[in-house]
Coordinates of C-alpha atoms in Angstrom, one line a residue:
R1 CA 2.4 81.7 -192.7
A2 CA 5.5 83.6 -192.7
R3 CA 7.3 82.5 -189.3
L4 CA 5.4 79.4 -189.4
G5 CA 6.9 78.8 -192.9
S6 CA 11.0 79.2 -190.9
E7 CA 9.4 77.3 -187.6
V8 CA 8.4 74.6 -188.1
G9 CA 10.4 74.3 -191.3
A10 CA 13.5 74.8 -189.8
L11 CA 12.0 71.7 -187.5
G12 CA 11.9 69.8 -190.6
I13 CA 8.4 68.3 -190.7
L14 CA 6.9 70.8 -193.0
G15 CA 4.7 70.5 -195.9
E16 CA 3.5 72.6 -196.3
V17 CA 2.2 76.3 -194.6
R18 CA -1.1 77.8 -196.5
G19 CA -4.1 80.0 -196.4
V20 CA -5.5 83.0 -197.5
G21 CA -5.8 86.7 -194.7
A22 CA -6.0 85.7 -190.4
L23 CA -6.1 81.8 -191.5
A24 CA -3.6 79.6 -191.5
C25 CA -2.8 75.3 -191.9
V26 CA 0.3 74.1 -190.6
E27 CA 0.6 70.4 -192.8
F28 CA 2.9 68.1 -190.6
V29 CA 5.8 64.7 -192.9
E30 CA 7.4 62.8 -191.7
D31 CA 9.4 63.2 -194.8
T32 CA 9.8 66.3 -196.2
K33 CA 11.8 65.4 -199.7
A34 CA 8.9 63.4 -200.1
R35 CA 6.1 65.0 -198.8
R36 CA 5.0 61.1 -197.3
A37 CA 2.7 61.3 -194.2
F38 CA 3.3 60.2 -190.8
P39 CA 2.0 57.1 -190.1
S40 CA -1.8 57.4 -188.6
E41 CA -1.0 55.2 -186.1
R42 CA 1.5 58.4 -184.3
R43 CA -1.7 60.4 -184.2
F44 CA 1.2 63.3 -184.5
G45 CA -1.0 66.9 -184.4
K46 CA -3.2 64.8 -182.3
R47 CA -0.7 64.5 -179.8
I48 CA -0.2 68.5 -180.7
E49 CA -3.6 69.5 -179.9
E50 CA -3.2 67.5 -176.4
R51 CA 0.0 69.4 -175.8
M52 CA -1.4 72.7 -176.2
R53 CA -4.7 71.9 -175.0
D54 CA -2.4 72.0 -171.7
A55 CA -0.9 74.6 -172.4
G56 CA -4.0 76.8 -173.4
L57 CA -4.1 77.7 -176.6
L58 CA -7.0 75.5 -178.6
L59 CA -6.8 74.6 -181.9
R60 CA -8.3 72.5 -184.9
C61 CA -6.2 70.4 -185.0
D62 CA -6.1 66.6 -187.6
P63 CA -3.4 64.4 -187.2
N64 CA -1.6 66.0 -190.2
W65 CA -2.5 69.8 -189.6
I66 CA -3.3 72.0 -187.8
A67 CA -5.1 75.4 -188.4
F68 CA -5.4 79.0 -187.2
A69 CA -8.4 80.5 -187.1
P70 CA -7.3 83.5 -184.8
P71 CA -10.0 86.5 -184.3
L72 CA -9.9 89.7 -186.1
I73 CA -9.1 91.8 -183.1
M74 CA -5.9 89.6 -181.8
T75 CA -3.2 91.9 -181.1
I76 CA 0.9 91.0 -182.8
A77 CA 1.4 90.1 -179.5
Q78 CA -1.3 87.9 -179.2
A79 CA -0.7 86.1 -181.9
D80 CA 2.9 86.1 -181.5
E81 CA 2.0 84.5 -178.1
M82 CA -0.4 81.8 -180.0
L83 CA 3.0 81.2 -182.2
D84 CA 5.3 80.0 -179.5
I85 CA 3.0 78.5 -177.1
F86 CA 1.9 76.1 -180.8
I87 CA 5.7 76.2 -182.0
Q88 CA 7.2 74.7 -178.3
C89 CA 4.7 71.8 -178.5
V90 CA 5.6 70.9 -181.6
R91 CA 8.6 70.6 -179.9
D92 CA 8.4 68.8 -176.7
E93 CA 6.8 65.8 -178.9
L94 CA 9.4 65.8 -181.5
K95 CA 11.3 65.8 -178.7
A96 CA 9.0 62.3 -177.6
G97 CA 9.3 60.6 -180.3
I98 CA 6.3 58.3 -179.1

C-alpha cells in the first residue's frame, strides 16, 4: 500500500488507497482536492484493466477503482512485478488521455 500511495499519488489521480492485509484498493479521481471522479464515459479504471490484461495482469476493476487480492503465497518479487505492470499501465493511460 505504501508503494501504491507514493507512486500513484505522484501521478495526481489518487483518491485513496485502502485495504487490510494483502487486500488493497486504489481509488482514482480526476481532481484530488475535490475528490471528483473521472467522468463515467472516460472509463478510466476499465481502460487500465484492458492495458493490464494485455500485459498479463488480471485485477478486479471498476471505472473508478482497482482492487488487489493477491494469493497469500505471492513473493515480494511477484508483488513488485504486479505493481510495476499496474503502475506502467496507469502511466500509459494517462499519456493516452482518451
